């Protein structure tokens, strides 16, 4: 790992989180049919406003876990982006089984969100926490099938090899079910729109309902960062990651990855503003009876295609 | 067993209506003000996890302050609350703006709003037969009530709406939290006042609560 790779990853995470917030403002204004007012500065202003407020305290919270949950969530987002090959020469953590560690990031995110809701010791956060676990589990199972399918053509669990396997044809074309199903995971990991079961309006903010001040800002930043981390991973698995034409002799890998990440981010933001959220029991039925079998069909198709 | 530590009834186990698991039961008062909630309504809910076992109306909601009780603007405000529960913030805003515009006697394109709501999948997201009860002589559920709110927008003559005979507390038993919130928010304040009269503790009538009430009497 060189210092330049680390700096590029940090830039991607910070710039990306800001970009998601900007996309969110623009999408909200477009859907509500009102003029877009200062989308570039508003996220920074609202973040600063949160930092200036005093943190709230509930009755008998599990203080340690309440403080650590947002930090864990944020750390998981950074672990995710450390696995992503930023250029064709490698990632910060170029592991032989990088995709398996990403699977662990997904499941530990469920733990982080649950702890955030549970440790507040209040009704709405607790309901959000339990509900998130119930929905998060089948969504994670779907993503496991999708990840295995993406690794099949490369015959490797290393993300670098998965990128190289897409030199001829991107996985988004080779496995048409993959990216749409993986986007469901993205919505669930970042508590957004149709998969926002943890921090939703019917629970007055859910796991975030009792939060104010700097911890709230940290939680929101972690959500935005996880969106970036997920999108960089989706771009790596399905859009060829840093692959793309060079400019003369200058390799443009990191720029290609950033551009593809931004495209996935835009899809994620659009889905979260345009689609209605079902009640949890209806969503559970849809997940277990339709989407999970569908992801298995996708895996079988990918296996046949890879063996061909 | 039980008691009222810190001024709240202690969580106790009770038979479960959903999956047979005996989970802790907790009694909470919700209202009178929440983001997605009829203004002024106070409910005492006996919850088991996220399932409402019993509901009791502590105080009925306020009546509408502006416009005809079941007129266009109040129906649009009702639709806005339901859309907020479906995480459709942009459409919520459009509904509220349309309600305000209608009160200023400006033209409102409800057909376009309804088309946008349909494109978001809001109607499909609502489970069929959720909160079904008879309203104006026809069988309705949350989905059909939302559809009616976003209908052509003709002003209904005041008093033409007959109130539903069902009681709100009866509709809520056995529902999961999000479904219960959808049902509560699928009536106009005017309709709710007819179906959510103040209920005494004994009305909800169940063993632990009677004990609780008796204990309060003894003090």
XYZ file of C-alpha atoms in Angstrom:
527
model
C 0.000 0.000 0.000
C 1.339 3.369 -0.933
C 0.457 6.686 0.652
C -1.130 7.709 -2.652
C -3.583 4.772 -2.520
C -4.588 5.641 1.043
C -5.064 9.307 0.110
C -7.186 8.326 -2.900
C -9.395 6.081 -0.735
C -9.849 8.829 1.867
C -10.716 11.333 -0.855
C -13.253 8.889 -2.314
C -14.918 8.367 1.083
C -15.083 12.040 2.104
C -15.981 13.394 -1.334
C -18.412 10.539 -1.910
C -20.288 11.090 1.362
C -20.717 14.752 0.480
C -21.829 13.813 -3.040
C -24.536 11.438 -1.687
C -25.877 14.235 0.521
C -25.924 16.578 -2.505
C -27.703 13.932 -4.635
C -30.217 13.494 -1.805
C -31.085 17.219 -1.765
C -31.430 17.334 -5.547
C -33.589 14.177 -5.669
C -35.814 15.396 -2.811
C -36.412 18.705 -4.592
C -37.082 17.034 -7.957
C -39.603 14.551 -6.496
C -41.327 17.304 -4.501
C -41.355 19.550 -7.631
C -39.773 22.506 -5.885
C -36.685 24.553 -6.821
C -33.302 23.132 -5.810
C -31.849 25.526 -3.227
C -28.093 25.481 -2.522
C -27.585 21.698 -2.798
C -23.779 22.001 -2.560
C -23.552 23.806 0.772
C -26.741 22.684 2.534
C -25.365 19.244 3.619
C -22.311 20.870 5.203
C -24.500 23.463 6.946
C -26.846 20.844 8.350
C -23.869 18.765 9.516
C -22.401 21.792 11.260
C -25.778 22.513 12.887
C -25.860 18.987 14.329
C -22.327 19.422 15.693
C -23.328 22.642 17.449
C -26.267 21.029 19.284
C -26.013 19.250 22.619
C -26.220 15.445 22.642
C -29.376 13.962 24.119
C -29.404 11.418 26.941
C -32.036 8.747 27.588
C -32.913 7.024 30.854
C -30.356 4.262 31.623
C -28.848 3.828 28.142
C -26.126 1.262 27.527
C -23.684 4.165 27.281
C -20.684 2.298 25.886
C -22.598 0.614 23.066
C -24.583 3.773 22.337
C -21.342 5.690 21.846
C -19.591 2.918 19.897
C -22.383 1.887 17.471
C -22.005 4.884 15.095
C -18.211 4.505 15.215
C -18.514 0.795 14.369
C -20.854 1.576 11.465
C -18.409 4.182 10.114
C -15.426 1.871 10.597
C -17.198 -0.887 8.639
C -17.741 1.533 5.754
C -14.001 2.271 5.695
C -13.126 -1.446 5.896
C -15.326 -1.973 2.831
C -13.578 0.684 0.768
C -10.133 -0.584 1.842
C -10.921 -3.845 -0.004
C -11.834 -2.131 -3.288
C -9.090 -2.126 -5.974
C -8.713 1.612 -6.632
C -6.445 1.034 -9.623
C -5.512 -2.024 -11.643
C -2.407 -2.384 -9.438
C -4.335 -3.014 -6.235
C -6.286 -2.005 -3.131
C -5.267 -0.829 0.343
C -5.948 -4.368 1.591
C -5.411 -6.678 -1.373
C -6.657 -9.891 0.250
C -6.860 -13.294 -1.485
C -10.467 -13.605 -0.189
C -11.512 -9.950 -0.136
C -15.098 -10.693 -1.125
C -15.525 -12.846 2.007
C -14.444 -9.956 4.215
C -17.039 -7.763 2.450
C -19.639 -10.374 3.427
C -18.494 -9.958 7.027
C -18.852 -6.164 6.689
C -22.480 -6.694 5.614
C -23.344 -8.906 8.568
C -21.523 -6.731 11.105
C -23.499 -3.738 9.815
C -26.636 -5.509 11.059
C -24.941 -5.787 14.464
C -23.974 -2.084 14.464
C -27.493 -0.925 13.588
C -29.044 -3.269 16.145
C -26.710 -2.032 18.894
C -27.529 1.574 18.000
C -31.241 0.947 18.508
C -30.966 -1.414 21.451
C -28.534 0.584 23.582
C -30.697 3.740 23.620
C -33.112 1.945 25.983
C -36.187 3.544 24.410
C -39.232 2.142 22.586
C -38.850 3.492 19.040
C -35.114 2.790 18.650
C -35.665 -0.732 20.024
C -38.494 -1.511 17.576
C -36.336 -0.185 14.713
C -33.426 -2.367 15.835
C -35.386 -5.640 15.971
C -37.159 -4.912 12.733
C -33.848 -4.203 10.992
C -32.448 -7.584 12.023
C -35.581 -9.372 10.728
C -35.307 -7.729 7.294
C -31.497 -7.560 7.200
C -31.022 -11.335 7.421
C -32.856 -12.372 4.200
C -31.404 -9.359 2.338
C -27.932 -10.546 3.367
C -28.683 -14.075 2.142
C -29.652 -12.643 -1.251
C -26.399 -10.710 -1.384
C -24.376 -13.846 -0.552
C -25.775 -15.601 -3.650
C -25.040 -12.475 -5.700
C -21.443 -12.315 -4.407
C -20.792 -16.002 -5.136
C -22.158 -15.511 -8.659
C -19.861 -12.522 -9.228
C -16.836 -14.571 -8.088
C -17.630 -17.525 -10.390
C -16.319 -16.152 -13.732
C -13.065 -15.100 -11.993
C -12.727 -18.479 -10.231
C -11.318 -16.449 -7.346
C -12.491 -14.692 -4.184
C -9.957 -11.892 -4.676
C -11.517 -8.618 -5.812
C -8.529 -7.893 -8.092
C -9.193 -11.127 -9.972
C -12.917 -10.336 -10.186
C -12.048 -6.989 -11.797
C -9.678 -8.676 -14.294
C -12.374 -11.239 -15.204
C -14.510 -8.328 -16.471
C -11.878 -7.094 -18.970
C -13.912 -8.541 -21.869
C -17.462 -8.169 -20.540
C -18.724 -6.444 -17.397
C -20.669 -8.551 -14.910
C -23.651 -6.197 -15.160
C -24.202 -7.612 -18.675
C -23.052 -11.155 -17.949
C -25.279 -11.471 -14.845
C -28.277 -9.167 -15.422
C -29.942 -10.078 -12.079
C -26.816 -9.293 -10.053
C -26.723 -5.501 -9.838
C -30.482 -4.959 -9.231
C -30.453 -7.526 -6.402
C -27.223 -6.080 -4.990
C -28.845 -2.612 -4.962
C -31.487 -3.973 -2.544
C -28.625 -4.794 -0.190
C -27.282 -1.256 -0.652
C -30.637 0.262 0.343
C -30.767 -2.019 3.384
C -27.126 -1.408 4.467
C -27.633 2.362 4.331
C -31.187 2.400 5.850
C -32.721 4.056 2.812
C -36.133 4.463 1.162
C -37.906 1.160 0.469
C -35.539 -0.689 2.849
C -35.466 1.869 5.634
C -36.803 -0.331 8.399
C -34.428 0.894 11.132
C -34.671 4.704 10.993
C -38.137 5.131 9.506
C -40.843 7.774 9.802
C -43.388 5.524 11.557
C -40.925 5.223 14.466
C -40.191 8.980 14.482
C -36.637 8.210 13.293
C -36.227 4.680 14.694
C -32.743 3.904 16.019
C -31.918 7.591 15.497
C -35.055 8.871 17.284
C -33.314 9.681 20.589
C -30.124 11.065 19.031
C -29.058 14.699 18.780
C -25.847 16.673 18.510
C -22.471 15.232 17.432
C -23.479 11.536 17.803
C -26.354 12.144 15.377
C -23.986 13.821 12.920
C -21.635 10.830 13.234
C -24.482 8.361 12.597
C -25.646 10.270 9.499
C -22.076 10.534 8.208
C -21.652 6.773 8.731
C -24.817 6.138 6.692
C -23.509 8.309 3.841
C -20.073 6.659 4.038
C -21.612 3.197 3.896
C -23.455 4.286 0.739
C -20.097 5.215 -0.833
C -18.435 2.013 0.320
C -21.298 -0.094 -1.019
C -21.326 1.770 -4.351
C -17.563 1.364 -4.814
C -18.011 -2.361 -4.132
C -20.929 -2.589 -6.592
C -18.844 -0.767 -9.237
C -16.012 -3.267 -8.620
C -18.228 -6.353 -8.821
C -20.461 -5.368 -11.735
C -19.039 -2.364 -13.643
C -15.421 -3.445 -14.046
C -14.061 -1.262 -11.203
C -11.008 0.727 -12.350
C -10.998 -0.786 -15.850
C -11.263 1.766 -18.641
C -9.295 3.440 -21.450
C -6.047 5.153 -20.415
C -5.200 8.739 -21.465
C -2.047 8.266 -23.510
C 0.360 6.585 -21.110
C -1.417 7.876 -17.982
C -3.550 5.260 -16.241
C -6.966 6.638 -15.209
C -8.078 3.698 -13.013
C -9.033 5.652 -9.862
C -11.003 8.182 -11.913
C -12.934 5.427 -13.707
C -13.742 3.816 -10.371
C -14.896 7.164 -8.909
C -17.119 7.816 -11.934
C -18.702 4.339 -11.763
C -19.169 4.708 -8.003
C -21.007 7.990 -8.627
C -23.315 6.248 -11.126
C -24.233 3.546 -8.571
C -24.729 6.260 -5.921
C -27.143 8.078 -8.227
C -29.123 4.833 -8.735
C -29.206 4.245 -4.970
C -30.426 7.788 -4.250
C -33.047 7.650 -7.016
C -34.457 4.357 -5.710
C -34.630 5.665 -2.167
C -36.645 8.751 -3.188
C -38.935 7.177 -5.773
C -40.128 3.880 -4.280
C -42.649 3.255 -1.494
C -41.728 1.111 1.505
C -43.873 -1.905 2.371
C -44.873 -2.870 5.901
C -42.190 -5.239 7.258
C -44.282 -8.431 7.172
C -45.188 -7.878 3.507
C -41.533 -7.216 2.681
C -40.469 -10.396 4.535
C -42.874 -12.459 2.426
C -41.589 -10.851 -0.777
C -37.960 -11.428 0.256
C -38.278 -15.090 1.226
C -40.715 -16.237 -1.464
C -39.728 -14.177 -4.515
C -36.395 -12.365 -4.268
C -34.357 -15.073 -2.512
C -35.370 -17.795 -5.041
C -34.700 -15.250 -7.806
C -31.143 -14.708 -6.526
C -30.651 -18.476 -6.518
C -31.813 -18.633 -10.144
C -29.262 -15.910 -10.881
C -26.541 -17.982 -9.222
C -27.426 -21.110 -11.222
C -27.435 -19.095 -14.466
C -24.039 -17.593 -13.578
C -22.684 -21.095 -12.861
C -23.874 -22.422 -16.225
C -22.454 -19.369 -17.991
C -19.078 -19.746 -16.234
C -18.842 -23.478 -17.035
C -19.701 -22.918 -20.717
C -45.147 -9.965 40.076
C -45.125 -6.852 37.980
C -45.755 -3.554 39.691
C -45.136 -0.060 38.399
C -41.390 0.753 38.677
C -40.403 4.316 37.714
C -44.102 5.108 37.180
C -44.563 2.625 34.318
C -46.067 -0.863 34.370
C -43.310 -3.480 34.282
C -42.931 -5.609 31.137
C -44.653 -8.967 31.714
C -45.035 -12.068 29.557
C -48.391 -12.901 28.013
C -49.811 -15.315 25.431
C -48.902 -14.240 21.910
C -51.276 -13.968 18.970
C -48.658 -14.260 16.243
C -46.122 -17.049 16.680
C -46.747 -18.563 20.127
C -43.625 -17.031 21.654
C -44.231 -15.639 25.143
C -42.569 -12.266 24.919
C -42.504 -9.402 27.383
C -45.557 -7.227 27.285
C -45.150 -3.506 27.655
C -47.755 -0.792 28.098
C -47.084 2.628 26.561
C -49.019 5.812 25.923
C -48.527 7.251 22.443
C -49.558 10.765 21.466
C -50.848 13.461 21.438
C -48.193 14.699 18.985
C -46.050 12.659 16.611
C -44.753 13.202 13.089
C -47.328 10.855 11.552
C -50.242 10.870 13.930
C -53.700 12.464 14.111
C -53.244 15.604 16.246
C -54.423 15.225 19.824
C -55.079 11.472 19.783
C -53.685 9.638 22.816
C -53.644 5.841 22.730
C -52.595 3.415 25.430
C -51.092 0.436 23.662
C -50.232 -2.943 25.128
C -47.333 -4.062 22.937
C -45.646 -7.401 22.637
C -42.489 -6.656 20.711
C -43.824 -4.781 17.681
C -47.334 -6.285 17.838
C -50.262 -4.328 19.297
C -52.204 -6.635 21.607
C -54.732 -4.138 22.933
C -55.401 -0.480 22.313
C -57.389 1.990 24.404
C -58.322 5.537 23.444
C -57.226 7.831 26.279
C -58.229 10.961 24.371
C -59.889 11.362 20.944
C -58.130 13.519 18.324
C -58.878 17.195 17.750
C -61.310 18.050 14.974
C -60.013 19.686 11.799
C -59.217 23.373 12.274
C -59.542 24.451 8.646
C -61.806 23.626 5.722
C -64.758 21.228 5.448
C -64.227 18.234 7.803
C -63.852 15.742 4.963
C -63.114 18.273 2.217
C -60.299 18.208 -0.320
C -57.639 19.871 1.814
C -58.155 17.615 4.833
C -58.178 14.541 2.603
C -54.903 15.654 0.997
C -53.392 16.178 4.465
C -54.482 12.645 5.369
C -52.879 11.285 2.193
C -49.688 13.184 3.081
C -49.483 11.403 6.444
C -49.934 7.979 4.833
C -47.296 8.741 2.188
C -44.885 9.842 4.916
C -45.391 6.416 6.543
C -44.463 4.834 3.198
C -41.174 6.818 3.273
C -42.265 8.980 0.303
C -41.125 12.359 1.631
C -41.231 14.142 -1.730
C -44.841 13.148 -2.430
C -45.764 14.007 1.187
C -44.506 17.520 0.546
C -46.454 17.770 -2.706
C -49.681 16.697 -0.964
C -49.242 19.237 1.840
C -48.492 21.989 -0.660
C -51.563 21.018 -2.688
C -53.724 21.129 0.479
C -52.457 24.623 1.310
C -52.961 25.753 -2.292
C -56.540 24.455 -2.258
C -57.256 26.468 0.874
C -56.029 29.587 -0.942
C -58.571 28.666 -3.697
C -55.808 27.937 -6.219
C -56.182 25.208 -8.839
C -54.727 21.861 -7.719
C -53.844 19.056 -10.150
C -54.832 16.054 -8.031
C -54.807 13.701 -11.033
C -51.066 14.311 -11.527
C -50.454 13.753 -7.816
C -52.386 10.506 -7.923
C -50.397 9.320 -10.950
C -47.122 10.075 -9.146
C -48.317 8.140 -6.095
C -49.256 5.170 -8.284
C -45.824 5.215 -9.989
C -44.109 5.038 -6.583
C -45.821 1.697 -5.902
C -47.620 3.095 -2.841
C -50.876 1.253 -3.556
C -49.068 -2.042 -4.173
C -47.007 -1.597 -1.001
C -50.140 -1.507 1.164
C -51.314 -5.020 2.099
C -54.836 -5.830 0.859
C -57.635 -5.825 3.479
C -55.468 -3.959 6.006
C -57.732 -2.122 8.463
C -60.879 -3.079 6.604
C -64.139 -1.602 7.886
C -67.427 -0.311 6.502
C -67.383 3.354 5.577
C -70.371 5.086 3.947
C -71.941 1.677 3.415
C -69.039 0.228 1.433
C -66.254 -2.090 2.556
C -62.958 -0.149 2.592
C -59.332 -0.807 3.574
C -56.276 1.441 3.931
C -55.503 1.126 0.217
C -58.993 2.080 -0.953
C -59.176 4.949 1.550
C -55.875 6.377 0.225
C -57.217 5.985 -3.305
C -60.419 7.824 -2.360
C -58.437 10.684 -0.793
C -56.555 11.165 -4.032
C -59.753 10.919 -6.083
C -60.964 13.538 -8.564
C -61.079 16.073 -5.732
C -64.735 16.984 -5.838
C -65.785 18.715 -2.657
C -68.098 16.427 -0.702
C -71.098 18.185 0.839
C -70.609 18.598 4.559
C -72.257 15.884 6.615
C -72.558 13.454 3.703
C -69.870 11.233 5.200
C -71.388 8.801 7.645
C -68.993 7.758 10.343
C -67.705 4.190 10.401
C -69.308 1.907 12.949
C -66.040 0.107 13.816
C -64.059 1.222 16.809
C -60.426 2.215 16.232
C -59.213 0.142 19.193
C -60.888 -2.940 17.697
C -59.116 -2.454 14.362
C -55.663 -2.319 15.936
C -55.489 -5.566 17.950
C -53.000 -8.032 16.494
C -51.416 -5.590 14.042
C -47.682 -5.028 13.713
C -46.535 -1.465 14.597
C -46.173 -0.160 11.051
C -49.530 -1.627 9.986
C -51.201 -0.136 13.073
C -49.749 3.279 12.202
C -51.070 2.954 8.636
C -54.563 2.093 9.926
C -54.619 4.962 12.461
C -53.579 7.424 9.752
C -56.046 6.174 7.146
C -59.002 8.116 8.607
C -59.672 11.843 8.578
C -59.772 13.509 12.031
C -63.524 13.872 11.505
C -63.998 10.131 10.926
C -61.639 9.285 13.787
C -63.626 11.340 16.274
C -66.622 9.160 15.481
C -64.789 5.880 15.925
C -62.393 6.743 18.737
C -64.424 7.840 21.769
C -62.655 8.017 25.116
C -62.492 4.502 26.617
C -62.281 3.670 30.313
C -59.599 1.273 31.575
C -62.213 -1.415 32.287
C -63.423 -1.298 28.638
C -60.163 -2.738 27.415
C -60.849 -5.261 30.192
C -57.986 -7.620 30.777
C -56.630 -9.127 33.940
C -53.297 -7.309 34.547
C -54.789 -3.954 33.741
C -57.724 -4.365 36.085
C -55.253 -5.168 38.825
C -53.274 -2.077 37.927
C -56.412 0.059 38.056
C -57.465 -1.500 41.363
C -54.059 -0.736 42.820
C -54.373 2.882 41.792
C -57.795 2.991 43.482
C -56.371 1.566 46.699
C -53.861 4.423 46.795
